Structures are given as C-alpha cells and as structure tokens.
Amino acid sequence: MVLKKINTAVFISGTGSNFKNLIKFSIKKKNKLNIKLVISNNYKAKGLYYAKKFKIKKKIVNYKNSKISENHILLALKKNNIRLICLAGYMKILSKDFIKRFNGKILNIHPSLLPKYRGLNTHQRAIDNKDKYSGCTVHYVNHKLDSGKIIIQKKVKIRKNDTSVTLAKKILKQEHILYPKAILKVLSNL
Ligand code: GRF
C-alpha cells in the first residue's frame, strides 16, 4: 500500500534544531510526514540552513505588517497543499483568523509542562519556583498563547545544580523525541 503523505510546513524563527530533527524523522521512518515547506519571519534564522541542506522550500516574511505577512504565508501554504503546520520556535503570534483556517491542524512545542509557564523564560521560572520537574509539551494551537489542547508531555527532573542553560539542554533533547511522537499521533487521525 502506498502511504499517503501529509504535506507539512514547519515555522521557525531561530536555531531550528526541532526543524532539523523533524526532517530527519520524516526521511528515516516510513510515515506520512512530508515536510514540504519552512516558513520564517527571520531571514537570519540559523535553522534555514537545513532548508538548503535538505532541499526544502522556504518562505521568509518580514512581518512589517502582520495581516499582509499572514496573507503571504497563507498563499504559500495553499500553493504547497499544506495540511499540517508545526511551530518550532516560531516567535510570532498567529492571528485568530489564521488559526481558524487551520483549526486543529497547527501544533506547537513548548519547553515547560503546560499549563505551567506559558510564554518565555520557562526554565528559569521553573528553577526559581523550586519545581522538582519541568519538561516539554506538544499542544494544538488555539487563539490563546500556549493554551491549546495538550497532545503529549514529557517530564524532566530538575537537579539541584541545574541552571536555565543545563535544563534547557536536557529538555531540548526530550523535545526531539516528543515532537515526532506527537506528530505520529496526530497523523494517524488525518
Ligand atoms: C524550543 O525550546 C521549543 O520548545 C520552543 O522554542 C525552542 C526552539 O528551539 N518553542 P529550536 O529552534 O528548535 O532549536
């Protein structure tokens, strides 16, 4: 049986380690994930290097005007028949309208055990709060920041000598395992 591939776009703003990891996952495993497009609001994003390396189309939008930028993005998504969006360190908030159009088809990875620590600086906040555990979450995106339905989470122990840097490193490693798992779960229902 031929697997029907789901064309997917990954949205990034920075390093792109999750982007790279998802590309590798899509290539190796026999699954429905087909990363066809990367979108970035930042032409300097390091992660764009992987688009070149793995020959994935890229679209960069400058966000001077959010509405116009989102229209450009929507056009690129349409042209490429994109059915799933994976946010991976994308530092722009998508509008309600945009999210509505892709309702239930936008995923995000967040470096905390949501609903704890929405937004930024999650690792430092977990340490300052003397939490025993932090971790990462893959969730659907809705109109409220980091608040959509949770798909899957992974706990990571916070050790006494952890700093936000060491904790971020440990959690990022787990993110690279968790995001593909979440995608497999979502794709099995598409
Ligand atoms: C990750 O920690 C992710 O959880 C957060 O942004 C970071 C992106 O890292 N949303 P990278 O660019 O994938 O390396």
mmCIF file with all atom_site columns, C-alpha atoms and ligand atoms in Angstrom:
data_model
loop_
_atom_site.group_PDB
_atom_site.id
_atom_site.type_symbol
_atom_site.label_atom_id
_atom_site.label_alt_id
_atom_site.label_comp_id
_atom_site.label_asym_id
_atom_site.label_entity_id
_atom_site.label_seq_id
_atom_site.pdbx_PDB_ins_code
_atom_site.Cartn_x
_atom_site.Cartn_y
_atom_site.Cartn_z
_atom_site.occupancy
_atom_site.B_iso_or_equiv
_atom_site.pdbx_formal_charge
_atom_site.auth_seq_id
_atom_site.auth_comp_id
_atom_site.auth_asym_id
_atom_site.auth_atom_id
_atom_site.pdbx_PDB_model_num
ATOM   1   C CA . MET A 1 1   ? 0.000  0.000  0.000  1.00 0.00 ? 1   MET A CA 1
ATOM   2   C CA . VAL A 1 2   ? 1.308  3.462  -0.837 1.00 0.00 ? 2   VAL A CA 1
ATOM   3   C CA . LEU A 1 3   ? 1.376  5.787  2.162  1.00 0.00 ? 3   LEU A CA 1
ATOM   4   C CA . LYS A 1 4   ? -0.488 8.991  1.544  1.00 0.00 ? 4   LYS A CA 1
ATOM   5   C CA . LYS A 1 5   ? 1.890  11.719 2.620  1.00 0.00 ? 5   LYS A CA 1
ATOM   6   C CA . ILE A 1 6   ? 0.670  14.735 4.555  1.00 0.00 ? 6   ILE A CA 1
ATOM   7   C CA . ASN A 1 7   ? 2.314  17.911 3.319  1.00 0.00 ? 7   ASN A CA 1
ATOM   8   C CA . THR A 1 8   ? 3.575  19.787 6.334  1.00 0.00 ? 8   THR A CA 1
ATOM   9   C CA . ALA A 1 9   ? 5.053  23.231 6.936  1.00 0.00 ? 9   ALA A CA 1
ATOM   10  C CA . VAL A 1 10  ? 7.384  23.983 9.827  1.00 0.00 ? 10  VAL A CA 1
ATOM   11  C CA . PHE A 1 11  ? 7.507  27.556 11.155 1.00 0.00 ? 11  PHE A CA 1
ATOM   12  C CA . ILE A 1 12  ? 10.787 28.690 12.727 1.00 0.00 ? 12  ILE A CA 1
ATOM   13  C CA . SER A 1 13  ? 12.494 31.858 13.926 1.00 0.00 ? 13  SER A CA 1
ATOM   14  C CA . GLY A 1 14  ? 15.841 30.653 15.280 1.00 0.00 ? 14  GLY A CA 1
ATOM   15  C CA . THR A 1 15  ? 18.180 27.712 15.632 1.00 0.00 ? 15  THR A CA 1
ATOM   16  C CA . GLY A 1 16  ? 15.872 25.149 14.126 1.00 0.00 ? 16  GLY A CA 1
ATOM   17  C CA . SER A 1 17  ? 17.048 22.053 15.994 1.00 0.00 ? 17  SER A CA 1
ATOM   18  C CA . ASN A 1 18  ? 13.469 20.785 16.104 1.00 0.00 ? 18  ASN A CA 1
ATOM   19  C CA . PHE A 1 19  ? 13.100 21.550 12.402 1.00 0.00 ? 19  PHE A CA 1
ATOM   20  C CA . LYS A 1 20  ? 16.232 19.546 11.609 1.00 0.00 ? 20  LYS A CA 1
ATOM   21  C CA . ASN A 1 21  ? 15.057 16.731 13.820 1.00 0.00 ? 21  ASN A CA 1
ATOM   22  C CA . LEU A 1 22  ? 11.656 16.575 12.153 1.00 0.00 ? 22  LEU A CA 1
ATOM   23  C CA . ILE A 1 23  ? 13.227 16.498 8.700  1.00 0.00 ? 23  ILE A CA 1
ATOM   24  C CA . LYS A 1 24  ? 15.429 13.587 9.736  1.00 0.00 ? 24  LYS A CA 1
ATOM   25  C CA . PHE A 1 25  ? 12.467 11.808 11.248 1.00 0.00 ? 25  PHE A CA 1
ATOM   26  C CA . SER A 1 26  ? 10.396 12.255 8.100  1.00 0.00 ? 26  SER A CA 1
ATOM   27  C CA . ILE A 1 27  ? 13.172 10.885 5.927  1.00 0.00 ? 27  ILE A CA 1
ATOM   28  C CA . LYS A 1 28  ? 14.061 7.863  8.042  1.00 0.00 ? 28  LYS A CA 1
ATOM   29  C CA . LYS A 1 29  ? 10.782 6.463  9.168  1.00 0.00 ? 29  LYS A CA 1
ATOM   30  C CA . LYS A 1 30  ? 8.067  5.168  6.940  1.00 0.00 ? 30  LYS A CA 1
ATOM   31  C CA . ASN A 1 31  ? 5.437  7.631  7.988  1.00 0.00 ? 31  ASN A CA 1
ATOM   32  C CA . LYS A 1 32  ? 3.052  10.090 6.490  1.00 0.00 ? 32  LYS A CA 1
ATOM   33  C CA . LEU A 1 33  ? 5.048  13.178 7.396  1.00 0.00 ? 33  LEU A CA 1
ATOM   34  C CA . ASN A 1 34  ? 6.271  15.128 4.389  1.00 0.00 ? 34  ASN A CA 1
ATOM   35  C CA . ILE A 1 35  ? 7.999  18.368 5.275  1.00 0.00 ? 35  ILE A CA 1
ATOM   36  C CA . LYS A 1 36  ? 7.478  20.421 2.206  1.00 0.00 ? 36  LYS A CA 1
ATOM   37  C CA . LEU A 1 37  ? 7.927  23.984 3.357  1.00 0.00 ? 37  LEU A CA 1
ATOM   38  C CA . VAL A 1 38  ? 9.595  26.059 6.035  1.00 0.00 ? 38  VAL A CA 1
ATOM   39  C CA . ILE A 1 39  ? 8.298  29.485 6.981  1.00 0.00 ? 39  ILE A CA 1
ATOM   40  C CA . SER A 1 40  ? 10.363 32.024 8.880  1.00 0.00 ? 40  SER A CA 1
ATOM   41  C CA . ASN A 1 41  ? 9.858  35.606 9.994  1.00 0.00 ? 41  ASN A CA 1
ATOM   42  C CA . ASN A 1 42  ? 13.622 35.953 10.282 1.00 0.00 ? 42  ASN A CA 1
ATOM   43  C CA . TYR A 1 43  ? 15.877 35.696 7.255  1.00 0.00 ? 43  TYR A CA 1
ATOM   44  C CA . LYS A 1 44  ? 18.819 35.270 9.641  1.00 0.00 ? 44  LYS A CA 1
ATOM   45  C CA . ALA A 1 45  ? 17.318 32.221 11.359 1.00 0.00 ? 45  ALA A CA 1
ATOM   46  C CA . LYS A 1 46  ? 20.089 29.626 11.632 1.00 0.00 ? 46  LYS A CA 1
ATOM   47  C CA . GLY A 1 47  ? 17.591 26.857 11.011 1.00 0.00 ? 47  GLY A CA 1
ATOM   48  C CA . LEU A 1 48  ? 17.112 27.996 7.419  1.00 0.00 ? 48  LEU A CA 1
ATOM   49  C CA . TYR A 1 49  ? 20.387 26.274 6.677  1.00 0.00 ? 49  TYR A CA 1
ATOM   50  C CA . TYR A 1 50  ? 18.563 22.942 6.950  1.00 0.00 ? 50  TYR A CA 1
ATOM   51  C CA . ALA A 1 51  ? 16.104 24.018 4.274  1.00 0.00 ? 51  ALA A CA 1
ATOM   52  C CA . LYS A 1 52  ? 19.035 24.357 1.932  1.00 0.00 ? 52  LYS A CA 1
ATOM   53  C CA . LYS A 1 53  ? 20.714 21.179 3.085  1.00 0.00 ? 53  LYS A CA 1
ATOM   54  C CA . PHE A 1 54  ? 17.609 19.030 2.728  1.00 0.00 ? 54  PHE A CA 1
ATOM   55  C CA . LYS A 1 55  ? 16.173 20.888 -0.265 1.00 0.00 ? 55  LYS A CA 1
ATOM   56  C CA . ILE A 1 56  ? 13.029 22.098 1.419  1.00 0.00 ? 56  ILE A CA 1
ATOM   57  C CA . LYS A 1 57  ? 11.258 25.142 0.050  1.00 0.00 ? 57  LYS A CA 1
ATOM   58  C CA . LYS A 1 58  ? 11.410 28.220 2.227  1.00 0.00 ? 58  LYS A CA 1
ATOM   59  C CA . LYS A 1 59  ? 9.306  31.315 2.553  1.00 0.00 ? 59  LYS A CA 1
ATOM   60  C CA . ILE A 1 60  ? 10.540 34.285 4.556  1.00 0.00 ? 60  ILE A CA 1
ATOM   61  C CA . VAL A 1 61  ? 8.129  37.006 5.595  1.00 0.00 ? 61  VAL A CA 1
ATOM   62  C CA . ASN A 1 62  ? 9.263  40.250 7.176  1.00 0.00 ? 62  ASN A CA 1
ATOM   63  C CA . TYR A 1 63  ? 6.193  40.963 9.319  1.00 0.00 ? 63  TYR A CA 1
ATOM   64  C CA . LYS A 1 64  ? 6.225  44.751 8.861  1.00 0.00 ? 64  LYS A CA 1
ATOM   65  C CA . ASN A 1 65  ? 2.509  44.260 8.529  1.00 0.00 ? 65  ASN A CA 1
ATOM   66  C CA . SER A 1 66  ? 1.127  41.134 10.161 1.00 0.00 ? 66  SER A CA 1
ATOM   67  C CA . LYS A 1 67  ? -2.007 40.916 8.048  1.00 0.00 ? 67  LYS A CA 1
ATOM   68  C CA . ILE A 1 68  ? -0.103 41.160 4.761  1.00 0.00 ? 68  ILE A CA 1
ATOM   69  C CA . SER A 1 69  ? 2.553  38.741 6.017  1.00 0.00 ? 69  SER A CA 1
ATOM   70  C CA . GLU A 1 70  ? -0.035 36.184 7.041  1.00 0.00 ? 70  GLU A CA 1
ATOM   71  C CA . ASN A 1 71  ? -1.656 36.501 3.624  1.00 0.00 ? 71  ASN A CA 1
ATOM   72  C CA . HIS A 1 72  ? 1.701  35.724 2.018  1.00 0.00 ? 72  HIS A CA 1
ATOM   73  C CA . ILE A 1 73  ? 2.061  32.740 4.302  1.00 0.00 ? 73  ILE A CA 1
ATOM   74  C CA . LEU A 1 74  ? -1.453 31.513 3.525  1.00 0.00 ? 74  LEU A CA 1
ATOM   75  C CA . LEU A 1 75  ? -0.727 31.734 -0.172 1.00 0.00 ? 75  LEU A CA 1
ATOM   76  C CA . ALA A 1 76  ? 2.460  29.694 0.195  1.00 0.00 ? 76  ALA A CA 1
ATOM   77  C CA . LEU A 1 77  ? 0.601  27.103 2.274  1.00 0.00 ? 77  LEU A CA 1
ATOM   78  C CA . LYS A 1 78  ? -2.102 26.836 -0.356 1.00 0.00 ? 78  LYS A CA 1
ATOM   79  C CA . LYS A 1 79  ? 0.350  26.569 -3.239 1.00 0.00 ? 79  LYS A CA 1
ATOM   80  C CA . ASN A 1 80  ? 2.099  23.709 -1.484 1.00 0.00 ? 80  ASN A CA 1
ATOM   81  C CA . ASN A 1 81  ? -1.053 21.947 -0.418 1.00 0.00 ? 81  ASN A CA 1
ATOM   82  C CA . ILE A 1 82  ? -0.066 22.122 3.237  1.00 0.00 ? 82  ILE A CA 1
ATOM   83  C CA . ARG A 1 83  ? -2.335 20.229 5.612  1.00 0.00 ? 83  ARG A CA 1
ATOM   84  C CA . LEU A 1 84  ? -0.374 20.369 8.845  1.00 0.00 ? 84  LEU A CA 1
ATOM   85  C CA . ILE A 1 85  ? 1.628  23.166 10.483 1.00 0.00 ? 85  ILE A CA 1
ATOM   86  C CA . CYS A 1 86  ? 4.300  22.546 13.101 1.00 0.00 ? 86  CYS A CA 1
ATOM   87  C CA . LEU A 1 87  ? 5.508  25.563 15.023 1.00 0.00 ? 87  LEU A CA 1
ATOM   88  C CA . ALA A 1 88  ? 9.057  25.045 16.245 1.00 0.00 ? 88  ALA A CA 1
ATOM   89  C CA . GLY A 1 89  ? 10.448 28.101 17.974 1.00 0.00 ? 89  GLY A CA 1
ATOM   90  C CA . TYR A 1 90  ? 8.309  30.479 15.932 1.00 0.00 ? 90  TYR A CA 1
ATOM   91  C CA . MET A 1 91  ? 8.366  33.810 17.751 1.00 0.00 ? 91  MET A CA 1
ATOM   92  C CA . LYS A 1 92  ? 5.315  35.394 16.150 1.00 0.00 ? 92  LYS A CA 1
ATOM   93  C CA . ILE A 1 93  ? 1.772  35.106 17.354 1.00 0.00 ? 93  ILE A CA 1
ATOM   94  C CA . LEU A 1 94  ? -0.607 33.929 14.662 1.00 0.00 ? 94  LEU A CA 1
ATOM   95  C CA . SER A 1 95  ? -3.897 35.795 14.314 1.00 0.00 ? 95  SER A CA 1
ATOM   96  C CA . LYS A 1 96  ? -7.246 34.318 15.301 1.00 0.00 ? 96  LYS A CA 1
ATOM   97  C CA . ASP A 1 97  ? -8.266 34.305 11.640 1.00 0.00 ? 97  ASP A CA 1
ATOM   98  C CA . PHE A 1 98  ? -5.191 32.383 10.618 1.00 0.00 ? 98  PHE A CA 1
ATOM   99  C CA . ILE A 1 99  ? -5.660 29.809 13.350 1.00 0.00 ? 99  ILE A CA 1
ATOM   100 C CA . LYS A 1 100 ? -9.319 29.393 12.435 1.00 0.00 ? 100 LYS A CA 1
ATOM   101 C CA . ARG A 1 101 ? -8.382 28.491 8.870  1.00 0.00 ? 101 ARG A CA 1
ATOM   102 C CA . PHE A 1 102 ? -6.135 25.713 10.077 1.00 0.00 ? 102 PHE A CA 1
ATOM   103 C CA . ASN A 1 103 ? -8.200 24.778 13.075 1.00 0.00 ? 103 ASN A CA 1
ATOM   104 C CA . GLY A 1 104 ? -6.873 21.614 14.703 1.00 0.00 ? 104 GLY A CA 1
ATOM   105 C CA . LYS A 1 105 ? -4.008 21.433 12.224 1.00 0.00 ? 105 LYS A CA 1
ATOM   106 C CA . ILE A 1 106 ? -1.448 23.629 13.976 1.00 0.00 ? 106 ILE A CA 1
ATOM   107 C CA . LEU A 1 107 ? 0.879  22.112 16.569 1.00 0.00 ? 107 LEU A CA 1
ATOM   108 C CA . ASN A 1 108 ? 3.422  23.772 18.811 1.00 0.00 ? 108 ASN A CA 1
ATOM   109 C CA . ILE A 1 109 ? 6.199  22.539 21.050 1.00 0.00 ? 109 ILE A CA 1
ATOM   110 C CA . HIS A 1 110 ? 6.686  24.387 24.302 1.00 0.00 ? 110 HIS A CA 1
ATOM   111 C CA . PRO A 1 111 ? 9.520  23.953 26.824 1.00 0.00 ? 111 PRO A CA 1
ATOM   112 C CA . SER A 1 112 ? 7.502  23.504 30.003 1.00 0.00 ? 112 SER A CA 1
ATOM   113 C CA . LEU A 1 113 ? 4.875  21.249 31.470 1.00 0.00 ? 113 LEU A CA 1
ATOM   114 C CA . LEU A 1 114 ? 1.869  23.288 30.384 1.00 0.00 ? 114 LEU A CA 1
ATOM   115 C CA . PRO A 1 115 ? -0.322 24.775 31.766 1.00 0.00 ? 115 PRO A CA 1
ATOM   116 C CA . LYS A 1 116 ? 2.645  25.843 33.875 1.00 0.00 ? 116 LYS A CA 1
ATOM   117 C CA . TYR A 1 117 ? 4.832  28.595 32.433 1.00 0.00 ? 117 TYR A CA 1
ATOM   118 C CA . ARG A 1 118 ? 3.231  29.768 29.247 1.00 0.00 ? 118 ARG A CA 1
ATOM   119 C CA . GLY A 1 119 ? 5.337  32.274 27.314 1.00 0.00 ? 119 GLY A CA 1
ATOM   120 C CA . LEU A 1 120 ? 9.065  32.851 27.671 1.00 0.00 ? 120 LEU A CA 1
ATOM   121 C CA . ASN A 1 121 ? 11.867 32.047 30.174 1.00 0.00 ? 121 ASN A CA 1
ATOM   122 C CA . THR A 1 122 ? 10.200 28.815 31.202 1.00 0.00 ? 122 THR A CA 1
ATOM   123 C CA . HIS A 1 123 ? 13.342 27.149 32.553 1.00 0.00 ? 123 HIS A CA 1
ATOM   124 C CA . GLN A 1 124 ? 14.346 29.989 34.858 1.00 0.00 ? 124 GLN A CA 1
ATOM   125 C CA . ARG A 1 125 ? 10.800 30.287 36.123 1.00 0.00 ? 125 ARG A CA 1
ATOM   126 C CA . ALA A 1 126 ? 10.663 26.576 36.947 1.00 0.00 ? 126 ALA A CA 1
ATOM   127 C CA . ILE A 1 127 ? 14.015 26.803 38.782 1.00 0.00 ? 127 ILE A CA 1
ATOM   128 C CA . ASP A 1 128 ? 13.015 29.974 40.666 1.00 0.00 ? 128 ASP A CA 1
ATOM   129 C CA . ASN A 1 129 ? 9.824  28.261 41.730 1.00 0.00 ? 129 ASN A CA 1
ATOM   130 C CA . LYS A 1 130 ? 11.895 25.354 43.087 1.00 0.00 ? 130 LYS A CA 1
ATOM   131 C CA . ASP A 1 131 ? 9.953  22.880 40.973 1.00 0.00 ? 131 ASP A CA 1
ATOM   132 C CA . LYS A 1 132 ? 11.146 19.285 41.105 1.00 0.00 ? 132 LYS A CA 1
ATOM   133 C CA . TYR A 1 133 ? 10.263 18.685 37.460 1.00 0.00 ? 133 TYR A CA 1
ATOM   134 C CA . SER A 1 134 ? 9.940  20.612 34.276 1.00 0.00 ? 134 SER A CA 1
ATOM   135 C CA . GLY A 1 135 ? 9.645  19.257 30.757 1.00 0.00 ? 135 GLY A CA 1
ATOM   136 C CA . CYS A 1 136 ? 8.065  19.868 27.395 1.00 0.00 ? 136 CYS A CA 1
ATOM   137 C CA . THR A 1 137 ? 4.626  19.795 25.839 1.00 0.00 ? 137 THR A CA 1
ATOM   138 C CA . VAL A 1 138 ? 3.268  19.413 22.330 1.00 0.00 ? 138 VAL A CA 1
ATOM   139 C CA . HIS A 1 139 ? -0.140 21.004 22.004 1.00 0.00 ? 139 HIS A CA 1
ATOM   140 C CA . TYR A 1 140 ? -2.634 22.201 19.449 1.00 0.00 ? 140 TYR A CA 1
ATOM   141 C CA . VAL A 1 141 ? -2.563 25.928 18.848 1.00 0.00 ? 141 VAL A CA 1
ATOM   142 C CA . ASN A 1 142 ? -5.624 27.969 19.646 1.00 0.00 ? 142 ASN A CA 1
ATOM   143 C CA . HIS A 1 143 ? -6.172 31.719 19.904 1.00 0.00 ? 143 HIS A CA 1
ATOM   144 C CA . LYS A 1 144 ? -4.684 31.939 23.427 1.00 0.00 ? 144 LYS A CA 1
ATOM   145 C CA . LEU A 1 145 ? -0.909 31.736 23.967 1.00 0.00 ? 145 LEU A CA 1
ATOM   146 C CA . ASP A 1 146 ? 0.288  28.191 24.770 1.00 0.00 ? 146 ASP A CA 1
ATOM   147 C CA . SER A 1 147 ? -3.210 27.186 25.841 1.00 0.00 ? 147 SER A CA 1
ATOM   148 C CA . GLY A 1 148 ? -4.486 24.720 23.232 1.00 0.00 ? 148 GLY A CA 1
ATOM   149 C CA . LYS A 1 149 ? -5.312 21.097 23.916 1.00 0.00 ? 149 LYS A CA 1
ATOM   150 C CA . ILE A 1 150 ? -2.299 19.092 25.081 1.00 0.00 ? 150 ILE A CA 1
ATOM   151 C CA . ILE A 1 151 ? -1.275 16.170 22.868 1.00 0.00 ? 151 ILE A CA 1
ATOM   152 C CA . ILE A 1 152 ? 1.672  14.796 24.806 1.00 0.00 ? 152 ILE A CA 1
ATOM   153 C CA . GLN A 1 153 ? 4.146  15.799 27.524 1.00 0.00 ? 153 GLN A CA 1
ATOM   154 C CA . LYS A 1 154 ? 7.493  14.629 28.852 1.00 0.00 ? 154 LYS A CA 1
ATOM   155 C CA . LYS A 1 155 ? 8.738  15.275 32.381 1.00 0.00 ? 155 LYS A CA 1
ATOM   156 C CA . VAL A 1 156 ? 12.383 16.117 33.075 1.00 0.00 ? 156 VAL A CA 1
ATOM   157 C CA . LYS A 1 157 ? 13.859 16.134 36.569 1.00 0.00 ? 157 LYS A CA 1
ATOM   158 C CA . ILE A 1 158 ? 15.359 19.405 37.774 1.00 0.00 ? 158 ILE A CA 1
ATOM   159 C CA . ARG A 1 159 ? 18.577 18.709 39.668 1.00 0.00 ? 159 ARG A CA 1
ATOM   160 C CA . LYS A 1 160 ? 19.905 20.963 42.420 1.00 0.00 ? 160 LYS A CA 1
ATOM   161 C CA . ASN A 1 161 ? 22.771 22.211 40.301 1.00 0.00 ? 161 ASN A CA 1
ATOM   162 C CA . ASP A 1 162 ? 20.726 22.795 37.147 1.00 0.00 ? 162 ASP A CA 1
ATOM   163 C CA . THR A 1 163 ? 20.820 26.260 35.621 1.00 0.00 ? 163 THR A CA 1
ATOM   164 C CA . SER A 1 164 ? 18.427 27.510 32.975 1.00 0.00 ? 164 SER A CA 1
ATOM   165 C CA . VAL A 1 165 ? 21.110 26.586 30.431 1.00 0.00 ? 165 VAL A CA 1
ATOM   166 C CA . THR A 1 166 ? 21.625 22.980 31.549 1.00 0.00 ? 166 THR A CA 1
ATOM   167 C CA . LEU A 1 167 ? 17.894 22.469 31.985 1.00 0.00 ? 167 LEU A CA 1
ATOM   168 C CA . ALA A 1 168 ? 17.162 23.906 28.526 1.00 0.00 ? 168 ALA A CA 1
ATOM   169 C CA . LYS A 1 169 ? 19.679 21.482 27.045 1.00 0.00 ? 169 LYS A CA 1
ATOM   170 C CA . LYS A 1 170 ? 18.131 18.452 28.756 1.00 0.00 ? 170 LYS A CA 1
ATOM   171 C CA . ILE A 1 171 ? 14.636 19.479 27.789 1.00 0.00 ? 171 ILE A CA 1
ATOM   172 C CA . LEU A 1 172 ? 15.561 20.190 24.173 1.00 0.00 ? 172 LEU A CA 1
ATOM   173 C CA . LYS A 1 173 ? 16.866 16.647 23.909 1.00 0.00 ? 173 LYS A CA 1
ATOM   174 C CA . GLN A 1 174 ? 13.489 15.367 25.059 1.00 0.00 ? 174 GLN A CA 1
ATOM   175 C CA . GLU A 1 175 ? 11.704 17.723 22.662 1.00 0.00 ? 175 GLU A CA 1
ATOM   176 C CA . HIS A 1 176 ? 13.438 15.951 19.811 1.00 0.00 ? 176 HIS A CA 1
ATOM   177 C CA . ILE A 1 177 ? 11.869 12.686 20.928 1.00 0.00 ? 177 ILE A CA 1
ATOM   178 C CA . LEU A 1 178 ? 8.495  14.128 21.843 1.00 0.00 ? 178 LEU A CA 1
ATOM   179 C CA . TYR A 1 179 ? 7.650  16.145 18.719 1.00 0.00 ? 179 TYR A CA 1
ATOM   180 C CA . PRO A 1 180 ? 7.853  13.206 16.295 1.00 0.00 ? 180 PRO A CA 1
ATOM   181 C CA . LYS A 1 181 ? 5.770  11.112 18.714 1.00 0.00 ? 181 LYS A CA 1
ATOM   182 C CA . ALA A 1 182 ? 3.079  13.777 18.848 1.00 0.00 ? 182 ALA A CA 1
ATOM   183 C CA . ILE A 1 183 ? 3.062  14.126 15.085 1.00 0.00 ? 183 ILE A CA 1
ATOM   184 C CA . LEU A 1 184 ? 2.648  10.391 14.605 1.00 0.00 ? 184 LEU A CA 1
ATOM   185 C CA . LYS A 1 185 ? -0.319 10.524 16.944 1.00 0.00 ? 185 LYS A CA 1
ATOM   186 C CA . VAL A 1 186 ? -1.899 13.413 15.039 1.00 0.00 ? 186 VAL A CA 1
ATOM   187 C CA . LEU A 1 187 ? -1.153 11.954 11.607 1.00 0.00 ? 187 LEU A CA 1
ATOM   188 C CA . SER A 1 188 ? -2.782 8.673  12.486 1.00 0.00 ? 188 SER A CA 1
ATOM   189 C CA . ASN A 1 189 ? -6.051 10.609 12.678 1.00 0.00 ? 189 ASN A CA 1
ATOM   190 C CA . LEU A 1 190 ? -5.613 12.528 9.428  1.00 0.00 ? 190 LEU A CA 1
HETATM 191 C C1 . GRF B 2 .   ? 12.347 25.029 21.759 1.00 0.00 ? 1   GRF B C1 1
HETATM 192 O O1 . GRF B 2 .   ? 12.781 25.022 23.087 1.00 0.00 ? 1   GRF B O1 1
HETATM 193 C C2 . GRF B 2 .   ? 10.851 25.000 21.706 1.00 0.00 ? 1   GRF B C2 1
HETATM 194 O O2 . GRF B 2 .   ? 10.265 24.297 22.767 1.00 0.00 ? 1   GRF B O2 1
HETATM 195 C C3 . GRF B 2 .   ? 10.493 26.461 21.789 1.00 0.00 ? 1   GRF B C3 1
HETATM 196 O O3 . GRF B 2 .   ? 11.474 27.106 21.043 1.00 0.00 ? 1   GRF B O3 1
HETATM 197 C C4 . GRF B 2 .   ? 12.682 26.337 21.057 1.00 0.00 ? 1   GRF B C4 1
HETATM 198 C C5 . GRF B 2 .   ? 13.071 26.116 19.634 1.00 0.00 ? 1   GRF B C5 1
HETATM 199 O O4 . GRF B 2 .   ? 14.330 25.505 19.535 1.00 0.00 ? 1   GRF B O4 1
HETATM 200 N N1 . GRF B 2 .   ? 9.154  26.700 21.314 1.00 0.00 ? 1   GRF B N1 1
HETATM 201 P P1 . GRF B 2 .   ? 14.913 25.110 18.105 1.00 0.00 ? 1   GRF B P1 1
HETATM 202 O O5 . GRF B 2 .   ? 14.937 26.388 17.263 1.00 0.00 ? 1   GRF B O5 1
HETATM 203 O O6 . GRF B 2 .   ? 14.019 24.072 17.522 1.00 0.00 ? 1   GRF B O6 1
HETATM 204 O O7 . GRF B 2 .   ? 16.285 24.608 18.384 1.00 0.00 ? 1   GRF B O7 1
#
